[in-house]
CSV table of C-alpha atoms in Angstrom, one decimal:
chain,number,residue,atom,x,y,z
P,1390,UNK,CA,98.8,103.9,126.2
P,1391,UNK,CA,101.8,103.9,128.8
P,1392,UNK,CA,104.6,101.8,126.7
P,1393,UNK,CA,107.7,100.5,127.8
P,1394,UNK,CA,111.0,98.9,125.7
P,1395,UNK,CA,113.2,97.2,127.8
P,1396,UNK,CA,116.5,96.9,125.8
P,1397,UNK,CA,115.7,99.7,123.1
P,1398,UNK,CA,120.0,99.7,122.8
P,1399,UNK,CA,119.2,96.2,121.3
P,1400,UNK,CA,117.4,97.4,118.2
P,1401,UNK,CA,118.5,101.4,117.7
P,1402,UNK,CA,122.5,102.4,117.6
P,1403,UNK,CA,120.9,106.2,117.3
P,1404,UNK,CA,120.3,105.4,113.4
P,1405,UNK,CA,116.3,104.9,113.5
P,1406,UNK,CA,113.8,106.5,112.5
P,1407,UNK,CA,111.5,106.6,115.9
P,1408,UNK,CA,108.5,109.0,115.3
P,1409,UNK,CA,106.1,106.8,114.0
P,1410,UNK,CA,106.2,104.7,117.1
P,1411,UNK,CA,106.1,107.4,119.9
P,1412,UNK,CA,103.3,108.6,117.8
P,1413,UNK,CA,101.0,105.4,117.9
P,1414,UNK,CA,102.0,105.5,121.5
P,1415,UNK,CA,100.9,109.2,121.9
P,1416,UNK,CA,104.2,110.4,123.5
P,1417,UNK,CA,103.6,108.1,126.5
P,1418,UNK,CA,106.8,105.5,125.3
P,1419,UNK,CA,109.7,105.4,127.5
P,1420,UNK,CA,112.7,103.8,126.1
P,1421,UNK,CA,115.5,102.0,128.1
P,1422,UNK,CA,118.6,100.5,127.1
P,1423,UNK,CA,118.9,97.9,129.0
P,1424,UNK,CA,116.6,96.2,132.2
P,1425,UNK,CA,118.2,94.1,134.5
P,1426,UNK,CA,116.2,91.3,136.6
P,1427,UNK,CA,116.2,93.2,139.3
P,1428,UNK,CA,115.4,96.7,137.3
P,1429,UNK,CA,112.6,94.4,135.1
P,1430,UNK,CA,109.6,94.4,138.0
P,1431,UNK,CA,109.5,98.2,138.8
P,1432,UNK,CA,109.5,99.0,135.7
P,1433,UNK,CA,106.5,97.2,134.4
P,1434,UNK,CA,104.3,96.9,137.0
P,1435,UNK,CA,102.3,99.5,136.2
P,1436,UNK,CA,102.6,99.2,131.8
P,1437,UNK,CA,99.6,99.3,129.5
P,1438,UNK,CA,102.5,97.8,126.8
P,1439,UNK,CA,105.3,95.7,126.9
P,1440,UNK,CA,108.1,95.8,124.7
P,1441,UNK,CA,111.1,93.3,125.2
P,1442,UNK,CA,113.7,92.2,122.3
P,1443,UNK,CA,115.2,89.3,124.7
P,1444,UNK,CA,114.3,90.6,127.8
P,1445,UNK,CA,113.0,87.5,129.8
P,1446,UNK,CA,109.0,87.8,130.5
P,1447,UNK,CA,107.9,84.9,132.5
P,1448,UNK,CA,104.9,84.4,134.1
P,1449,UNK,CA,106.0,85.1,137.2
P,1450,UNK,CA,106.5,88.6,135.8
P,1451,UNK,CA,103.5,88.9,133.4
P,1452,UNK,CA,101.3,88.1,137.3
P,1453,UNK,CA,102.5,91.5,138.3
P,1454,UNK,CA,101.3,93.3,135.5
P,1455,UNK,CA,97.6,94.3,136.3
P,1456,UNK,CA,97.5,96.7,133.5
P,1457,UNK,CA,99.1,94.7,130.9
P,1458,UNK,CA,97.5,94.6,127.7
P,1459,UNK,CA,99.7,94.1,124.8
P,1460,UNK,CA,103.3,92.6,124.5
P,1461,UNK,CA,105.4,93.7,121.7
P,1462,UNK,CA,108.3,91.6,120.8
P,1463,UNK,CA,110.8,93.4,118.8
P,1464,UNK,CA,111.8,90.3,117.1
P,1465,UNK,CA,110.4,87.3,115.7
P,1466,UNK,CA,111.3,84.3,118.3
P,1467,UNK,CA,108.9,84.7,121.9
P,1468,UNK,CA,111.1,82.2,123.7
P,1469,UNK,CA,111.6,85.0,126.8
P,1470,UNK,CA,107.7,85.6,126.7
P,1471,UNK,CA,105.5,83.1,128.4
P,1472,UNK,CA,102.9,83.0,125.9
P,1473,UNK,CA,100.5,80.6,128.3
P,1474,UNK,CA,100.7,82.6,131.5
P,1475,UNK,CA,100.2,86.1,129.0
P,1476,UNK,CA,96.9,84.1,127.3
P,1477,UNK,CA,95.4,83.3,130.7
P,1478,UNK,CA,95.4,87.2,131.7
P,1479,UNK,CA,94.0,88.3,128.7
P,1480,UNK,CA,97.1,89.7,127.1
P,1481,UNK,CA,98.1,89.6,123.4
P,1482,UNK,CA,101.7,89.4,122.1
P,1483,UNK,CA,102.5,90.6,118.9
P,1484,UNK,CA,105.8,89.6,117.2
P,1485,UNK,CA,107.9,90.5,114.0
P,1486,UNK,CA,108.3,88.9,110.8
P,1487,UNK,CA,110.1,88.7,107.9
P,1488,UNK,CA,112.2,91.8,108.5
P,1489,UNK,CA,115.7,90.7,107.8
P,1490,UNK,CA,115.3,88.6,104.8
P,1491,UNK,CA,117.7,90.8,103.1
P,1492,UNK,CA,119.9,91.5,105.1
P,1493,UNK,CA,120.6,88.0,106.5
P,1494,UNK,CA,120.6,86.6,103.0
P,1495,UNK,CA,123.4,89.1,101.7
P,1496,UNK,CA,125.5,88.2,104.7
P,1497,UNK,CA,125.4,84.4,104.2
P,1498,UNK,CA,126.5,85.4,100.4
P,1499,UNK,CA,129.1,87.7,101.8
P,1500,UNK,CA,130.4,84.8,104.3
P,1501,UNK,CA,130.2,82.1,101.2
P,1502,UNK,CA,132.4,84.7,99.1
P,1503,UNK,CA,135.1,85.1,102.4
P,1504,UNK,CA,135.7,81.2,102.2
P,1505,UNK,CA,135.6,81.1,98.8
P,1506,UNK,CA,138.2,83.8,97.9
P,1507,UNK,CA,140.3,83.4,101.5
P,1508,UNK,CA,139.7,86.8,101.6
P,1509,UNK,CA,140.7,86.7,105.5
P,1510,UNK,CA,143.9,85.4,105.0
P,1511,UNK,CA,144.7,87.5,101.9
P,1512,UNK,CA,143.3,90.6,103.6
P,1513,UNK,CA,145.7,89.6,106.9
P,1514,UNK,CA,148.8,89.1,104.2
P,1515,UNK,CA,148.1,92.7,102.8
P,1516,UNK,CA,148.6,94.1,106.5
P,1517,UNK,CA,151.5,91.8,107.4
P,1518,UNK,CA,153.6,93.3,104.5
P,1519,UNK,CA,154.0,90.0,102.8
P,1520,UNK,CA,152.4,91.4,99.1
P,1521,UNK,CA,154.7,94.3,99.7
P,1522,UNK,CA,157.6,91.9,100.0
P,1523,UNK,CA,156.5,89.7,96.9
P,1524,UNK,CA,159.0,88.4,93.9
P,1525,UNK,CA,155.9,88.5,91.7
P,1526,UNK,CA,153.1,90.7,91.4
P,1527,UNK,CA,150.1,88.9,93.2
P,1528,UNK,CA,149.8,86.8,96.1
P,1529,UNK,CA,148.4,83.0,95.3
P,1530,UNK,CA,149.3,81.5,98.4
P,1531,UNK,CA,145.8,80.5,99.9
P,1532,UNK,CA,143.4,78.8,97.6
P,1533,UNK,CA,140.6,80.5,95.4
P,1534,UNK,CA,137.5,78.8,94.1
P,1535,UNK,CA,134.4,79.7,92.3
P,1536,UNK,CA,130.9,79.8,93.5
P,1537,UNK,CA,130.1,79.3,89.7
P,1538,UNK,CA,129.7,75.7,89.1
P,1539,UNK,CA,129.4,74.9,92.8
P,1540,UNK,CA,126.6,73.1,94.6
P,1541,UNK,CA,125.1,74.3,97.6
P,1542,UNK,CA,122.9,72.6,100.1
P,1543,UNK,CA,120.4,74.4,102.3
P,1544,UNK,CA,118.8,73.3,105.6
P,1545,UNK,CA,115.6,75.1,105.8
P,1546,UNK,CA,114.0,76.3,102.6
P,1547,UNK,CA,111.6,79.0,104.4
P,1548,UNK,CA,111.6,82.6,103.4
P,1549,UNK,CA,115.8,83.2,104.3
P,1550,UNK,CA,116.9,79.6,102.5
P,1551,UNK,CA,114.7,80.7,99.6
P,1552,UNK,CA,116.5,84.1,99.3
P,1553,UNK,CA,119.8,82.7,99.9
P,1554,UNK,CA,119.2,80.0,97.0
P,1555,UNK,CA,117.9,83.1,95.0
P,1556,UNK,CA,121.3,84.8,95.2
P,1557,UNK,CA,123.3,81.5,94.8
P,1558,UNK,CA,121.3,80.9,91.7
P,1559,UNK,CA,122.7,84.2,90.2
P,1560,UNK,CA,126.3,83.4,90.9
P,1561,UNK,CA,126.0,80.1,88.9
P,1562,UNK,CA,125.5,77.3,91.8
P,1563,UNK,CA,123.9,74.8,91.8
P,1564,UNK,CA,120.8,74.8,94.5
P,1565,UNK,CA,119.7,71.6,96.3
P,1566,UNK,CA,117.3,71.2,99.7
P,1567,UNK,CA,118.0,69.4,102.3
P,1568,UNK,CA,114.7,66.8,103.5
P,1569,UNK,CA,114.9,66.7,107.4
P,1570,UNK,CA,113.2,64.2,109.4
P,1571,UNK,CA,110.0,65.3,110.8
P,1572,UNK,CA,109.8,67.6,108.1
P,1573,UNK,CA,107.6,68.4,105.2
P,1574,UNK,CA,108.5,65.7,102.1
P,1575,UNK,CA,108.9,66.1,98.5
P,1576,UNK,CA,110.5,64.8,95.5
P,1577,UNK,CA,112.4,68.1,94.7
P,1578,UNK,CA,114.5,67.3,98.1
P,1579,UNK,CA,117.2,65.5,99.2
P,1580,UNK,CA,117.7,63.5,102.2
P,1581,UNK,CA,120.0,64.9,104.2
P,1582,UNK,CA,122.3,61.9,104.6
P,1583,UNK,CA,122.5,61.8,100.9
P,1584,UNK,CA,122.8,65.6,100.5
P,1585,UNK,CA,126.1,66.0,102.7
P,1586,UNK,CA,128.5,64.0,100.0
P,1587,UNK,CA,127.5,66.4,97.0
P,1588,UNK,CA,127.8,70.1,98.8
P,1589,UNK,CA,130.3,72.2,98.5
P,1590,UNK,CA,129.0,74.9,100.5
P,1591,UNK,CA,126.2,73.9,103.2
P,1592,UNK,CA,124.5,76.6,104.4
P,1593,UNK,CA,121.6,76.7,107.8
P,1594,UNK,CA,118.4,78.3,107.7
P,1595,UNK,CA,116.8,76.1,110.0
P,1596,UNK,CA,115.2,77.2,113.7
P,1597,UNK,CA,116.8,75.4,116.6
P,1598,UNK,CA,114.6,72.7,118.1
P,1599,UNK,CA,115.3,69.2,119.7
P,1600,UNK,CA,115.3,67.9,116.1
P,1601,UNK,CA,118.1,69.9,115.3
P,1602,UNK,CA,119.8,70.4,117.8
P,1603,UNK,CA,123.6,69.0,117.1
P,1604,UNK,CA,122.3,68.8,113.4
P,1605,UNK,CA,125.9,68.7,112.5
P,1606,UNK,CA,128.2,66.8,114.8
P,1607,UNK,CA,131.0,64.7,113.9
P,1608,UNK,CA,129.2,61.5,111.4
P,1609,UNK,CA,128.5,65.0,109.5
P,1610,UNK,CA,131.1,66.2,109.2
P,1611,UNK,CA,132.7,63.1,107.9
P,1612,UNK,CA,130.3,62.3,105.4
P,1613,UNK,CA,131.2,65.8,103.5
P,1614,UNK,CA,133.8,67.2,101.1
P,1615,UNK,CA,137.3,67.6,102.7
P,1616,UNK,CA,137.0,70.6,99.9
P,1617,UNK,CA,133.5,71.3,101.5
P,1618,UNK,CA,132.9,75.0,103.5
P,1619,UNK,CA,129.4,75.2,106.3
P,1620,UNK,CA,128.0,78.5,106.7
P,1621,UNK,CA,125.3,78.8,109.6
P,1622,UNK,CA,123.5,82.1,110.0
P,1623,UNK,CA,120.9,80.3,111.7
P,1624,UNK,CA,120.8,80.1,115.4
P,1625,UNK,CA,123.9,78.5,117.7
P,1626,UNK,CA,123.9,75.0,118.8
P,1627,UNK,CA,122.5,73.3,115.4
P,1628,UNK,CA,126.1,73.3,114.9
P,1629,UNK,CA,127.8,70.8,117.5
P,1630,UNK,CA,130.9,73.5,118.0
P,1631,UNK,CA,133.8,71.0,119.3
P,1632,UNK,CA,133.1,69.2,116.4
P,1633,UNK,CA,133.3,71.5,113.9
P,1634,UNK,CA,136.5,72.4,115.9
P,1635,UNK,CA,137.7,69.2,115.1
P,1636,UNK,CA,136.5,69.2,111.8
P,1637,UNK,CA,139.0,72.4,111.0
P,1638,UNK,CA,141.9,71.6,112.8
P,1639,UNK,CA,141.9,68.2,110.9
P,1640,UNK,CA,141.6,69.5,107.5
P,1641,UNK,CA,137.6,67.6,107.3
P,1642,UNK,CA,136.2,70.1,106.0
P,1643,UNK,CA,138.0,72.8,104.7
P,1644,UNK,CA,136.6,75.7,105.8
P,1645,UNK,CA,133.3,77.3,107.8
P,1646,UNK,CA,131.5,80.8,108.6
P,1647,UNK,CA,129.5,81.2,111.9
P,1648,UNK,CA,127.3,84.2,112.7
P,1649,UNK,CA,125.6,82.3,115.6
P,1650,UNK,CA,127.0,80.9,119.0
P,1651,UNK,CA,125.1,78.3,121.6
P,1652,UNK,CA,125.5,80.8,124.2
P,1653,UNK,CA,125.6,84.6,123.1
P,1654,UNK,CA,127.1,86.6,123.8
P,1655,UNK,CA,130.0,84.1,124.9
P,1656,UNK,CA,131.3,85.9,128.0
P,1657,UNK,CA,132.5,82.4,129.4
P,1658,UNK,CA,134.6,82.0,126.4
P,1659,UNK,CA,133.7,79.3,123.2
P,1660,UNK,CA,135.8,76.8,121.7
P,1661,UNK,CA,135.1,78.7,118.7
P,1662,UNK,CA,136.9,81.2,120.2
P,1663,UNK,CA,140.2,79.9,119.9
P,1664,UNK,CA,142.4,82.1,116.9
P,1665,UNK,CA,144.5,79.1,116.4
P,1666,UNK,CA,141.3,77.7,114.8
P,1667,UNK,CA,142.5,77.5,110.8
P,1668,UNK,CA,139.7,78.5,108.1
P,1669,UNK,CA,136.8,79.6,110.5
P,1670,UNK,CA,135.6,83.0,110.4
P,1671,UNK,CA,133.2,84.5,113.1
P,1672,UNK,CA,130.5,86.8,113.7
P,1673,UNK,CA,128.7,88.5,116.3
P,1674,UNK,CA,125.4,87.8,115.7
P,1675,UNK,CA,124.7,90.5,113.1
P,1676,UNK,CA,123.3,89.1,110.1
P,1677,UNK,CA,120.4,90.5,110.8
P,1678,UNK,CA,121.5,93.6,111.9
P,1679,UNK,CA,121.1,96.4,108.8
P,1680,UNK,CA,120.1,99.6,109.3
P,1681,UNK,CA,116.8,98.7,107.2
P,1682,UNK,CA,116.3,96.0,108.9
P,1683,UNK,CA,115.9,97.1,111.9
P,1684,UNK,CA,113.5,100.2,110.7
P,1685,UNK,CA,111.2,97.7,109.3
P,1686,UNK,CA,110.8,96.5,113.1
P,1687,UNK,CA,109.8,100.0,114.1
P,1688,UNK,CA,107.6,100.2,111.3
P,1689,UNK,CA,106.1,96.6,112.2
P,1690,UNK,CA,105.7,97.5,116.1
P,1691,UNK,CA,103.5,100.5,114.5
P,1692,UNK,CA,101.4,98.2,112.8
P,1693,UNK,CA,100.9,95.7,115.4
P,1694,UNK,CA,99.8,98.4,117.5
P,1695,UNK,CA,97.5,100.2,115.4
P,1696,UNK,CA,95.8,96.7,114.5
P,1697,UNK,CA,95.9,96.2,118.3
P,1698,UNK,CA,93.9,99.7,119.0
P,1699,UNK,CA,91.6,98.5,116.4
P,1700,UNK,CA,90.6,95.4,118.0
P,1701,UNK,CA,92.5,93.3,114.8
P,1702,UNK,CA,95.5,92.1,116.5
P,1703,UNK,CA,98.3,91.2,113.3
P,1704,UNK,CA,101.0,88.8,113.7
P,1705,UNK,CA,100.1,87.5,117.0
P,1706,UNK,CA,101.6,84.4,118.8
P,1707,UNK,CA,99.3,83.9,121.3
């Protein structure tokens, strides 16, 4: 089958483990880094398979693709495929599940321990030479608490809020689940209104959709602890981000951990952005991102292929 990936640099930094899948494909796989719009048509005009990891598909696209037969997405949301348009011409689009559990559930305990310990600001204190220049042995100037004892709230109890609440569990917190509107119900959860007042760490596992959207904004943000830290490793723009701006720079909240933007990557610049931000700490969107992580894709896109060939299509969206 005559394969295509579109923005291969988006999954493999030359640390994967790639014969498996230009086996299934029979040597016939050619990998690109990236694929502008206007390098996207000539490219797969004449593919058998399609994989993208954001790469937009629209139908527009898909229409050009008389040989099309399978769509691979190298991730698990198929916002950049149009699913319809690939249904009408017969096309099936396999996506990827599951695969970062770990890794994104070690990094939201990682970020919790950050604000927790103000390891930034002890870390930047070390380089500065102010330890070095100490009257006493340690350095106790930014403020240290326990995750033992604590209470956290989670937004989104699926298979990441699960593992994250796994994790917490084992460092002595106390777990409670938020109960969104439009949501699944049950007695073991706490509306969300009444959960805010009792966190001390709130942390977002929740997809982005018009229902949360702005989840947090600013009658949030004021009904939590002025002790209370947000982490989101969830997707940008649950999070409204001049308001959690706000919320730092006026002591609301005291402290938050972001591995998600609205727009990524933010080449026109984010309030979040702004260094003279006190207590937030930022990543780039690599959660996800470990090494094993991103081979259990590979090995995924070798399944869904194989099933594919097989006539069992696994995982499919569409």
């Amino acid at each position: 089958m005559n394969a295509i990936f579109l923005d291969f640099a988006s999954l493999d930094q030359d640390d994967l483990q790639l014969e498996d899948l230009n086996a299934v494909f029979q040597q016939q796989l050619t990998l690109y880094p990236t694929t502008s719009p206007a390098e996207l048509l000539p490219r797969v005009q004449s593919a058998e398979v399609i994989i993208s990891n954001k790469v937009l598909l629209d139908a527009a696209t898909l229409q050009q693709c008389p040989q099309l037969k399978l769509i691979l997405i190298s991730a698990t949301g198929t916002n950049n495929v149009d699913l319809e348009q690939a249904r009408r011409q017969g096309v099936v689009v396999c996506n990827c599940q599951g695969y970062g559990t770990a890794a994104v559930a070690q990094h939201t305990l990682m970020l919790m321990l950050n604000l927790a310990t103000s390891f930034v600001p002890y870390h930047q204190a070390v380089q500065q030479g102010q330890w070095q220049r100490s009257s006493q042995f340690c350095l106790l100037d930014y403020p240290i608490v326990e995750l033992a004892g604590k209470t956290l709230g989670i937004v989104g109890y699926g298979e990441l809020g699960q593992a994250v609440a796994k994790l917490a569990e084992a460092f002595g917190m106390q777990v409670k689940i938020a109960a969104l509107a439009n949501r699944p119900q049950s007695a073991s959860r706490v509306p969300f209104a009444e959960l805010l007042p009792q966190v001390d760490f709130l942390s977002l596992h929740c997809p982005l959709t018009e229902d949360t959207r702005d989840l947090i904004g600013p009658a949030e943000f004021a009904a939590m602890k002025h002790s209370a830290f947000l982490v989101n490793c969830a997707r940008g723009g649950i999070v409204n981000e001049a308001a959690l701006a706000e919320a730092l720079q006026s002591g609301q909240i005291a402290g938050a951990a972001m591995d998600v933007l609205s727009v990524e990557p933010p080449k026109q610049g984010n309030i979040l952005l702004d260094p003279a931000i006190p207590n937030l700490i930022l990543t780039p969107h690599s959660a996800w991102g470990s090494v094993d992580a991103r081979q259990r894709i590979v090995q995924q896109m070798v399944e869904n292929v194989i099933a594919f060939q097989q006539g069992q299509p696994i995982r499919q969206v569409n």
